[in-house]
mmCIF file of C-alpha atoms in Angstrom:
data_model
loop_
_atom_site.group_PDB
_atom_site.id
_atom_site.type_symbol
_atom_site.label_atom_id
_atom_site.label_comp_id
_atom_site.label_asym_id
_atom_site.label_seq_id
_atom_site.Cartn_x
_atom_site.Cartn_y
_atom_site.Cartn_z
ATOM 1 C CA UNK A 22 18.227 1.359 12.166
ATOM 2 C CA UNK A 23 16.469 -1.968 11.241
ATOM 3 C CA UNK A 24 12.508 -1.448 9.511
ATOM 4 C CA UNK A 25 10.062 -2.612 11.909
ATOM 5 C CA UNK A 26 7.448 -4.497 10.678
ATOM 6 C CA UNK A 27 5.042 -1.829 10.854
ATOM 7 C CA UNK A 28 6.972 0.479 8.681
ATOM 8 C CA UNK A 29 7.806 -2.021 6.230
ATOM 9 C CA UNK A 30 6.470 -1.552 2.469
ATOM 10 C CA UNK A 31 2.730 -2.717 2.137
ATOM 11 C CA UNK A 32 2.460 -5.578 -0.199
ATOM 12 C CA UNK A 33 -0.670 -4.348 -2.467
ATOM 13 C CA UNK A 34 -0.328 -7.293 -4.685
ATOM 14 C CA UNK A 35 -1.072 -9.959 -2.642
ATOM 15 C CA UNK A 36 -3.569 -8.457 -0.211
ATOM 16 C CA UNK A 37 -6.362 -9.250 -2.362
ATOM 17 C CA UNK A 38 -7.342 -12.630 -4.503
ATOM 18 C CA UNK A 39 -6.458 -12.241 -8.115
ATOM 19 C CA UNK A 40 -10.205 -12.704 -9.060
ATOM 20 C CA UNK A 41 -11.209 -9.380 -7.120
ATOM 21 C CA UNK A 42 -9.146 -7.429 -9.101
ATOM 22 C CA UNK A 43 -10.439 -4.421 -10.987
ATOM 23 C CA UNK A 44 -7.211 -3.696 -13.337
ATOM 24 C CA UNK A 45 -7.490 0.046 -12.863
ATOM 25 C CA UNK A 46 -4.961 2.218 -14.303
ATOM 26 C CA UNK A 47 -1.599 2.139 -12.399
ATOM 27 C CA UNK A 48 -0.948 5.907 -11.812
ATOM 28 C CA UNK A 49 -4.640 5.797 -10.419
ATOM 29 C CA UNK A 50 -3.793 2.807 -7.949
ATOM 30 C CA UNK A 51 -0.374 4.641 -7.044
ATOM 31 C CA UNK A 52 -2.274 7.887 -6.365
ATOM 32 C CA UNK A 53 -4.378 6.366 -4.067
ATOM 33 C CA UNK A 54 -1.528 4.237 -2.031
ATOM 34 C CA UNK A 55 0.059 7.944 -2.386
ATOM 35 C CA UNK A 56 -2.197 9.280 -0.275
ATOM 36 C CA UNK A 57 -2.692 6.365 2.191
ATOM 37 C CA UNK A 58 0.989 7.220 2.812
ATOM 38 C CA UNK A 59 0.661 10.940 3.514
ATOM 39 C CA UNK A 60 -2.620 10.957 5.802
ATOM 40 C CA UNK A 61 -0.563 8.420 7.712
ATOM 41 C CA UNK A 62 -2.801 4.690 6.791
ATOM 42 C CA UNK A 63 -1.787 1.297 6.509
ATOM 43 C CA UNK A 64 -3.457 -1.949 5.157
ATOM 44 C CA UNK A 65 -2.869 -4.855 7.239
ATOM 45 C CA UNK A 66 -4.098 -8.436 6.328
ATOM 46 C CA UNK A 67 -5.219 -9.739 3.593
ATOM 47 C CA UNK A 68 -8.008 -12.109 1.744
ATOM 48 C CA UNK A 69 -7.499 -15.488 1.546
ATOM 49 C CA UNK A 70 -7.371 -17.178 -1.856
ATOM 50 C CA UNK A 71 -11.142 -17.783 -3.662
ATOM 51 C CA UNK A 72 -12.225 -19.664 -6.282
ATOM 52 C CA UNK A 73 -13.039 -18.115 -9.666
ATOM 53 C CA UNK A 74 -16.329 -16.412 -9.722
ATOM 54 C CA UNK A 75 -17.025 -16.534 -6.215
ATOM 55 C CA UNK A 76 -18.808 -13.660 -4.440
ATOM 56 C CA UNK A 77 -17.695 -12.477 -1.232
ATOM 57 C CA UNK A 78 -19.713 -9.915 1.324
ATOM 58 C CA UNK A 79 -17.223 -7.633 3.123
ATOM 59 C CA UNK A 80 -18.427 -6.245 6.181
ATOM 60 C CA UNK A 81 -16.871 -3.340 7.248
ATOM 61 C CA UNK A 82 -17.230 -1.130 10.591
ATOM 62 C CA UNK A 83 -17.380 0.989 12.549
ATOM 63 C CA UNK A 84 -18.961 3.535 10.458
ATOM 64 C CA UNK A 85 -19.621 6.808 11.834
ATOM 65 C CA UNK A 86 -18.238 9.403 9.593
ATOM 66 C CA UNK A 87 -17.776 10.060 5.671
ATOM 67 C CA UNK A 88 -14.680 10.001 6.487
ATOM 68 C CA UNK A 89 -15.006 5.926 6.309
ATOM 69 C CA UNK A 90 -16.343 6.084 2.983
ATOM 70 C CA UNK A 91 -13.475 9.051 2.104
ATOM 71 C CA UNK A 92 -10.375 6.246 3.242
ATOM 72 C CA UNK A 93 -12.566 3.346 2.077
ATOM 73 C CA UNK A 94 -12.677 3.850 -1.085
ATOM 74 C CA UNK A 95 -8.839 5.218 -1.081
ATOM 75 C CA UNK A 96 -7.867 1.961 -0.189
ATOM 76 C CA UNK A 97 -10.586 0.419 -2.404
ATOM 77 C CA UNK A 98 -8.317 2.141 -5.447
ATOM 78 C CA UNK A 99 -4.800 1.456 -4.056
ATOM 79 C CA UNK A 100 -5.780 -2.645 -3.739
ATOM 80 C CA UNK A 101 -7.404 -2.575 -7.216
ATOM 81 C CA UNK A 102 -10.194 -4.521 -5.632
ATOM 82 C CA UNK A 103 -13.108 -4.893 -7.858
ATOM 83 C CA UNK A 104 -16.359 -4.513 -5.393
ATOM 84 C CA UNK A 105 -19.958 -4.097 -5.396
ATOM 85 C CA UNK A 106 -22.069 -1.936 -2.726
ATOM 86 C CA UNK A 107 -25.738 -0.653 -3.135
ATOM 87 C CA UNK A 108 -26.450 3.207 -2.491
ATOM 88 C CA UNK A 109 -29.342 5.414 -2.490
ATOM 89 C CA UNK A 110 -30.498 5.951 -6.401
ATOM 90 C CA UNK A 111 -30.533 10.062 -5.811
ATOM 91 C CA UNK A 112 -26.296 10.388 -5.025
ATOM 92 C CA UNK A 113 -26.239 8.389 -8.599
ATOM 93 C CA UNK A 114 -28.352 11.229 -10.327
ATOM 94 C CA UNK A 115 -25.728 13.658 -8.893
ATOM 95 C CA UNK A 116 -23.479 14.212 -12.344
ATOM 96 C CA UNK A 117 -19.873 13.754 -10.857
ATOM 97 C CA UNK A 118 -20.380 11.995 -7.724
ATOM 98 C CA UNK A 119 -22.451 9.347 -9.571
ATOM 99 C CA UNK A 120 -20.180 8.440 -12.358
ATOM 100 C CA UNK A 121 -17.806 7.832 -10.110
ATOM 101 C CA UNK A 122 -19.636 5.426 -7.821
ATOM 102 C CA UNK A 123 -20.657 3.381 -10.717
ATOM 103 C CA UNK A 124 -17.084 3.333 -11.751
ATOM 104 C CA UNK A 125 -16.575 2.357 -8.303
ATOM 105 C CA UNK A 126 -19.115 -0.563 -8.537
ATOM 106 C CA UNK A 127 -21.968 1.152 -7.409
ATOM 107 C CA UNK A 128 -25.605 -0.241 -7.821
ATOM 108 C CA UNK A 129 -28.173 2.497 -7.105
ATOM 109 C CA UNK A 130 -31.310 1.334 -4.687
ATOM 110 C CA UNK A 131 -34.451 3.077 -4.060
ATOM 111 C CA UNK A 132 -35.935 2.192 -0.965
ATOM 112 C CA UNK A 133 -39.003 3.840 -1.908
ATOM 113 C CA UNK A 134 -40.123 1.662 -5.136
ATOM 114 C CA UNK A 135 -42.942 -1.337 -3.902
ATOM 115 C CA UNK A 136 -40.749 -4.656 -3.011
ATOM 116 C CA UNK A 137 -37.243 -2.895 -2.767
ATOM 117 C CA UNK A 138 -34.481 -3.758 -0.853
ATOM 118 C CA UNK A 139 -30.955 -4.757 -1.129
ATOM 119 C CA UNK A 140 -31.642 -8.708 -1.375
ATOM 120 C CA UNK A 141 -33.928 -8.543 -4.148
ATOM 121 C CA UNK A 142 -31.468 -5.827 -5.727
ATOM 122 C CA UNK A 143 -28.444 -8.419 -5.139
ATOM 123 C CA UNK A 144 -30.690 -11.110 -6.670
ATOM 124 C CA UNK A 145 -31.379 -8.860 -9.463
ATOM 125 C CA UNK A 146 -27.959 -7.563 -10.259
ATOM 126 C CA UNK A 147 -26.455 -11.802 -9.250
ATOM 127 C CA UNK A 148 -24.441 -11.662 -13.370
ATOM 128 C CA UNK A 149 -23.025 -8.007 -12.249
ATOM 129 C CA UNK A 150 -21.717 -9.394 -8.913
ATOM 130 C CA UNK A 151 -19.981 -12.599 -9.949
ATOM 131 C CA UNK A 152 -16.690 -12.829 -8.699
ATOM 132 C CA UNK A 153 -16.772 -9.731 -6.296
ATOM 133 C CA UNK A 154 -16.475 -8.148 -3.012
ATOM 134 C CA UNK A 155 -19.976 -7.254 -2.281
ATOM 135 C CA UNK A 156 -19.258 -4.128 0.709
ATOM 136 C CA UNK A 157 -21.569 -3.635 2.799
ATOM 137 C CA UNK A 158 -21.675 -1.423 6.560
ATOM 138 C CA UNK A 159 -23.767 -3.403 8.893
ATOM 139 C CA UNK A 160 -25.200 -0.540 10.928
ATOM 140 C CA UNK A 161 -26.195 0.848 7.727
ATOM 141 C CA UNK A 162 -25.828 4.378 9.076
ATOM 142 C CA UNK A 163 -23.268 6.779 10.309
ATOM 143 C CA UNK A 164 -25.430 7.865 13.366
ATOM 144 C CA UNK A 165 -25.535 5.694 16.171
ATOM 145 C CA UNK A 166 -27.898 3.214 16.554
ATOM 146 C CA UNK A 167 -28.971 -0.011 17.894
ATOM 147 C CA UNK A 168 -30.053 -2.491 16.102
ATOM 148 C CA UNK A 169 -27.964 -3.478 12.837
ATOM 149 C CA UNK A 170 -29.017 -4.143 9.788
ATOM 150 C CA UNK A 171 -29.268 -7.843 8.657
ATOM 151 C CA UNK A 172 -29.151 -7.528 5.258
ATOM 152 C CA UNK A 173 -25.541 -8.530 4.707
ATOM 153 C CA UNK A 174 -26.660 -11.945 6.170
ATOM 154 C CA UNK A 175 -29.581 -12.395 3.750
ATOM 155 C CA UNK A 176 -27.620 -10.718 1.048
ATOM 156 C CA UNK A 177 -24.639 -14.055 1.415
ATOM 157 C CA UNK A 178 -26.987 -16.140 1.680
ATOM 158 C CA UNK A 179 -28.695 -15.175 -1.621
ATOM 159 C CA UNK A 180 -25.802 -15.066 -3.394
ATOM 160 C CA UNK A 181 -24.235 -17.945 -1.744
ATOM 161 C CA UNK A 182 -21.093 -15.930 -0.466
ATOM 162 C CA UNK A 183 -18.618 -16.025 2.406
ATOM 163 C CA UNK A 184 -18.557 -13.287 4.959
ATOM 164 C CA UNK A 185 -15.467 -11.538 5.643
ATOM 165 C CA UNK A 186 -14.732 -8.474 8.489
ATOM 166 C CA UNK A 187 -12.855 -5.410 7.459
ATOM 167 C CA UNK A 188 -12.629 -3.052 10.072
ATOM 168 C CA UNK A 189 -11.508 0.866 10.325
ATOM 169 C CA UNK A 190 -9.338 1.819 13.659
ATOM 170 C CA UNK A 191 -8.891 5.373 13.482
ATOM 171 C CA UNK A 192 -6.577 5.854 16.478
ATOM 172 C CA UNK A 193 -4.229 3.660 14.838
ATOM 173 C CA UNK A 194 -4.730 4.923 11.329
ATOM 174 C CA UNK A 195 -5.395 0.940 9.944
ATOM 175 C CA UNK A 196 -7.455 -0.373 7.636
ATOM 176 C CA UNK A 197 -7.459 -4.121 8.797
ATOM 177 C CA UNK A 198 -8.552 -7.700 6.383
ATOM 178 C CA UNK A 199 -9.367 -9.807 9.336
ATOM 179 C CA UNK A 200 -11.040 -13.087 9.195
ATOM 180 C CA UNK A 201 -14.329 -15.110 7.945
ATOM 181 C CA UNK A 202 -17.202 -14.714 9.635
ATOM 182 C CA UNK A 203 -19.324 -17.728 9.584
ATOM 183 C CA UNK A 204 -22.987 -17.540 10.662
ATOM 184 C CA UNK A 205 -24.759 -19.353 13.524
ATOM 185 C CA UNK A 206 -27.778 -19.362 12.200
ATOM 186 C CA UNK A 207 -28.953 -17.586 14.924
ATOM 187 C CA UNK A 208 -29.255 -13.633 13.290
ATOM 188 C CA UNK A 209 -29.232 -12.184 16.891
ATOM 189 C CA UNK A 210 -26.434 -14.168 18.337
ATOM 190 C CA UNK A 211 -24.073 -13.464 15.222
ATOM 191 C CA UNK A 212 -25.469 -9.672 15.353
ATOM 192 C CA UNK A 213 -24.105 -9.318 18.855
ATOM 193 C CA UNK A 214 -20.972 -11.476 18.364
ATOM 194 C CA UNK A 215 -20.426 -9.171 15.681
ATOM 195 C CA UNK A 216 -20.422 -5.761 18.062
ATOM 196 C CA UNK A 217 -18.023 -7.096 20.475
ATOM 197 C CA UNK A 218 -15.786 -8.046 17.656
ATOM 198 C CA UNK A 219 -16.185 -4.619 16.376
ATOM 199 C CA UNK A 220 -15.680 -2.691 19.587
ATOM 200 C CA UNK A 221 -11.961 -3.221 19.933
ATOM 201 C CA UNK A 222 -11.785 -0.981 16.768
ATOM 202 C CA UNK A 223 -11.753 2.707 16.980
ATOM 203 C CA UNK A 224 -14.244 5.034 15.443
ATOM 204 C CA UNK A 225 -13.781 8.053 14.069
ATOM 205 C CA UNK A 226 -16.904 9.058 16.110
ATOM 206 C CA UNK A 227 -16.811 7.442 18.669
ATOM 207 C CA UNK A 228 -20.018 8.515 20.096
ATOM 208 C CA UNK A 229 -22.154 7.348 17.225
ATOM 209 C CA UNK A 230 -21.149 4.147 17.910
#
């Protein structure tokens, strides 16, 4: 029987710029492609080509379960992508869970310190993020809710970085690289265009979407 496309190997190698990668050990990046494999995932697309140094924010959706984060960061591993994503400061205190999200790029935010928020703390942290994929989930919560964040907007602009969709489809078990995403200019406009691109991907929750 002939290979369909779909169940053709995944080419890791060249689904990623060679500036983004992270050069992680290869049993680590095999373990995690490992177990892509078993709970059924794929990775289709890719990122175009970017010059050195350059900073690009990776919006990814929908996001309505840990599970997200749980297959995320699987694939995160098994692409050797280097990234960058802000999280609350208190999972970092946590002694396991917060070595391993600043080995996973992790830059801890409180929300609660005077003048906080993830622009200034892209601003601040603009040396650590050269050259990276800066992650971010636009709704900026699992639960469902209407009005999406806008810092991923603010945060490109800061940091003068392309915008590029990434997408979790759960009925189809994909993790998709899509496309640029290039602003109007108009933050409700590209909010909304945003959801309708979004909606033709399945949640794993559907209902906190």
């Amino acid at each position: 029987m002939t290979e369909s496309k779909n169940d053709s190997p995944i080419d890791y190698a060249n689904k990623i710029p060679k500036s983004f990668r992270a050069h992680r050990p290869k049993t680590i990046q095999f373990l995690a492609r490992f177990l892509l494999k078993i709970f059924g995932w794929k990775i289709e697309g890719e990122i175009p080509k970017m010059k050195e140094n350059e900073n690009l924010v990776l919006i990814a959706a929908p996001h309505t379960s840990n599970w997200d984060g749980v297959f995320g960061f699987t694939a995160i591993i098994g692409l050797d992508a280097k990234i960058s994503f802000f999280g609350k400061y208190t999972l970092f205190k946590q002694p396991l869970l917060g070595r391993f999200l600043v080995y996973m790029g992790g830059i801890p935010v409180d929300k609660n310190k005077p003048g906080s928020g993830l622009v200034k703390e892209a601003v601040a942290n603009i040396e650590k993020l050269k050259g990276s994929l800066i992650a971010i989930a636009p709704e900026g919560t699992r639960s469902k809710t209407k009005q999406w964040r806008t810092g991923f907007l603010h945060i490109a602009e800061a940091v003068d970085a392309k915008i590029f969709t990434a997408a979790f489809d759960f009925d189809t078990k994909r993790i998709v690289l899509d496309k640029f995403f290039i602003p109007s200019g108009n933050v409700v406009r590209d909010l909304d265009a945003l959801k309708v691109y979004y909606s033709k991907f399945s949640a794993k929750k559907p209902e906190n979407y």
